Tab-separated table of C-alpha atoms in Angstrom:
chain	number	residue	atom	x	y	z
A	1	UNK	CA	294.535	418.936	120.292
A	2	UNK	CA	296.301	415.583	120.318
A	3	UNK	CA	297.293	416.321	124.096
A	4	UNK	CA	293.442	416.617	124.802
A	5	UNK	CA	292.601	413.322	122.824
A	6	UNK	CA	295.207	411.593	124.870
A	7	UNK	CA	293.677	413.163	127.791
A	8	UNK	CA	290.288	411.757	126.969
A	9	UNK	CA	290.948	408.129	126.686
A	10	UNK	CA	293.466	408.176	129.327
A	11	UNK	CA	290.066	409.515	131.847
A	12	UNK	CA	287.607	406.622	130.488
A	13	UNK	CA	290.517	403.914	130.753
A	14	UNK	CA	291.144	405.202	134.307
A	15	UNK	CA	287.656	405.586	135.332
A	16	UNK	CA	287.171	401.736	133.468
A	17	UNK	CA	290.042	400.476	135.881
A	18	UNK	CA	288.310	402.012	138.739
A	19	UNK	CA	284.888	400.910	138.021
A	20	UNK	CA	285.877	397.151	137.637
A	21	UNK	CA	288.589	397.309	140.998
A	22	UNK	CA	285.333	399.208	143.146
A	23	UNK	CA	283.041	396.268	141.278
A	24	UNK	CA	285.627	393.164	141.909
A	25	UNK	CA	289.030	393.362	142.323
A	26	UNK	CA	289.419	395.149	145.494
A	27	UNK	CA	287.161	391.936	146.781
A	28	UNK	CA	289.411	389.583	145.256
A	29	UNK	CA	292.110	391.762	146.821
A	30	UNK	CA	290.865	391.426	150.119
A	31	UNK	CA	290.212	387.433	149.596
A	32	UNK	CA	293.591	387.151	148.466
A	33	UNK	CA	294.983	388.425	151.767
A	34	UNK	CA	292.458	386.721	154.247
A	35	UNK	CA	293.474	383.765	152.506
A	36	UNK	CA	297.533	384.317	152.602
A	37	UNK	CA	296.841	385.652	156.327
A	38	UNK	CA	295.609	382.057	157.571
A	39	UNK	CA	298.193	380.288	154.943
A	40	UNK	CA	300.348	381.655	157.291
A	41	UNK	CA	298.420	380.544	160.721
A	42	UNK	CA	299.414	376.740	160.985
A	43	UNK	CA	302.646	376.770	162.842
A	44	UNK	CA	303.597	373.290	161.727
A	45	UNK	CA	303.336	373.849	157.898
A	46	UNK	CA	306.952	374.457	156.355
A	47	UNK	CA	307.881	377.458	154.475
A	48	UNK	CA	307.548	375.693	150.936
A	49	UNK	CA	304.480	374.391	151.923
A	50	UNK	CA	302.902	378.410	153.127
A	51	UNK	CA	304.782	379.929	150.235
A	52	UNK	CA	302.644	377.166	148.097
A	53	UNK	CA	299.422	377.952	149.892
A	54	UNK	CA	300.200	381.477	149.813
A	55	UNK	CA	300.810	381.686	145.769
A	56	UNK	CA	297.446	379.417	145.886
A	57	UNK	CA	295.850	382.328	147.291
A	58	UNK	CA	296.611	384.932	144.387
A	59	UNK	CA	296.493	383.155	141.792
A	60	UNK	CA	292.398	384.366	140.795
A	61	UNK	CA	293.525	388.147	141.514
A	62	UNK	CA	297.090	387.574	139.273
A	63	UNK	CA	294.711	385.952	136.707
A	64	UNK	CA	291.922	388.635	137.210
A	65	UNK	CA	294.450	391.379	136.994
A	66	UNK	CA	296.441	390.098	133.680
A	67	UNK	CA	293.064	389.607	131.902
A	68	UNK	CA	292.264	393.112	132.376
A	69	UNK	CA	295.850	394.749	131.848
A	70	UNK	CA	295.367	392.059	128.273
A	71	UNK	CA	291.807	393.672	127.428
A	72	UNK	CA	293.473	397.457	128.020
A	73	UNK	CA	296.306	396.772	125.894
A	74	UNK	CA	294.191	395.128	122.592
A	75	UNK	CA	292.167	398.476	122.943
A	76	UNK	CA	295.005	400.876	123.049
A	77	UNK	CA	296.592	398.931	120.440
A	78	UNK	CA	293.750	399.229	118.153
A	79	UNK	CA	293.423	402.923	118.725
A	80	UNK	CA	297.005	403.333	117.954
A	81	UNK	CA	296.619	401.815	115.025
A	82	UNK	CA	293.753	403.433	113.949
A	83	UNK	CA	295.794	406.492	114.703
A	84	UNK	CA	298.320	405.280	112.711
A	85	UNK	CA	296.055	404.988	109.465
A	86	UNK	CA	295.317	408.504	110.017
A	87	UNK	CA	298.984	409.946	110.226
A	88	UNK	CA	299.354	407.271	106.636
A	89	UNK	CA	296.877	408.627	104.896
A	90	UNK	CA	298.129	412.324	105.597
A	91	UNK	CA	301.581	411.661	104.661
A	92	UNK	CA	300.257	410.282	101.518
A	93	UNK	CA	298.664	413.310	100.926
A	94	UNK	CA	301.407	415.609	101.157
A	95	UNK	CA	303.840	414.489	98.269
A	96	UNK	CA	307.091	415.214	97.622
A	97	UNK	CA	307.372	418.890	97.955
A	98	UNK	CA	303.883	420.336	99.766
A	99	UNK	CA	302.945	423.788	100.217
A	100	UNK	CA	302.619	424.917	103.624
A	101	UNK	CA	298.850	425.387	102.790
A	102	UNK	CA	299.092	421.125	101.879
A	103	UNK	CA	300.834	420.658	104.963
A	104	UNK	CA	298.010	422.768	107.034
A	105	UNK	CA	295.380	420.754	105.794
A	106	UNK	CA	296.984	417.224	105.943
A	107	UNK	CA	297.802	418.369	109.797
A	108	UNK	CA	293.628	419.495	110.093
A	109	UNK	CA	292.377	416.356	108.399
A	110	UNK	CA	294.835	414.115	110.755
A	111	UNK	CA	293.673	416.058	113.463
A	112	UNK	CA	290.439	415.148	112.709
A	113	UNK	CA	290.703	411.285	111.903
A	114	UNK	CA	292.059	411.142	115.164
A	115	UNK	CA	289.479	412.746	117.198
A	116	UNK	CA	287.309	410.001	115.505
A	117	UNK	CA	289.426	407.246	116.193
A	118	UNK	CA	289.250	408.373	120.196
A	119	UNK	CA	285.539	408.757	119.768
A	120	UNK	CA	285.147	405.214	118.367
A	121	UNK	CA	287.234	403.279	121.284
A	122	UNK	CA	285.346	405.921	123.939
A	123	UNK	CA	282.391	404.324	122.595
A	124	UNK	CA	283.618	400.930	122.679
A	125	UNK	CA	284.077	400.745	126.487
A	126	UNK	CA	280.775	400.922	127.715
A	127	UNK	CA	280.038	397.287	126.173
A	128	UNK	CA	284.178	396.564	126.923
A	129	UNK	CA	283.348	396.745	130.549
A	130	UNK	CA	280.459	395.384	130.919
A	131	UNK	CA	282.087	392.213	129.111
A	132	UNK	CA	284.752	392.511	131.710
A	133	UNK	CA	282.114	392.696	134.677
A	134	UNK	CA	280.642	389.544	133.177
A	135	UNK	CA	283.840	387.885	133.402
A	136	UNK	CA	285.054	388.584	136.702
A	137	UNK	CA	281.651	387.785	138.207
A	138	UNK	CA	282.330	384.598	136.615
A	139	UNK	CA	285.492	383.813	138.611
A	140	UNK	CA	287.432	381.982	135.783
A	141	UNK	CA	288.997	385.077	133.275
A	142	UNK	CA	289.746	383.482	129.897
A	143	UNK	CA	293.642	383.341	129.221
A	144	UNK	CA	294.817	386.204	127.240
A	145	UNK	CA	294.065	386.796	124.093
A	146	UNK	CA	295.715	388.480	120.780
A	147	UNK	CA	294.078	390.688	118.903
């Protein structure tokens, strides 16, 4: 069950990441290159001076890129925490010496908690990207941010 949880979020995050590369990134991919491809075209620049332009050129994507890997790791990290709360509380549960019947229903109601905890941050990523959309379109992404 936790394998199919894992599954889960792992399918929304990837189909997030696509969603916001089809959307902008692979654009900003593209400018990034067009622009490093005609860094390159002035024969009398020196090489500090193209490898300046050059690192001019993907900065926006590096930025772009690092403010989405940011957002993707504050949601994983609050689903592993709230994951975490769940395996707590059912080691609290179990005492010092549990039954195997204790055991089976701490490992149920864990089970459970965490199918809730998936279902909460699945829900959260509609709004998540469309924040993220918002952003991007905007051109500046805001520098990273703790959670």
């Amino acid at each position: 069950m936790v394998e199919a949880q894992k599954y889960r979020i792992e399918q929304e995050m990837t189909n997030m990441v696509n969603e916001l590369d089809r959307s902008h990134l692979r654009k900003m991919q593209g400018d990034m290159h067009r622009c490093a491809a005609r860094c390159c075209d002035d024969p009398n620049s020196s090489l500090e001076r193209v490898h300046g332009c050059i690192e001019n050129c993907t900065s926006s994507l590096n930025q772009a890129n690092n403010y989405v890997q940011n957002e993707i790791n504050v949601l994983q990290n609050r689903l592993q925490r709230c994951v975490m709360d769940c395996n707590d509380s059912a080691r609290d549960r179990l005492g010092p010496d549990p039954s195997q019947e204790t055991i089976d229903k701490c490992t149920i109601d864990f089970e459970k908690c965490a199918v809730k905890c998936v279902d909460k941050h699945i829900g959260l990523i509609p709004s998540m990207l469309k924040t993220m959309r918002k952003v991007l379109a905007s051109g500046k992404p805001p520098p990273a941010r703790s959670e």
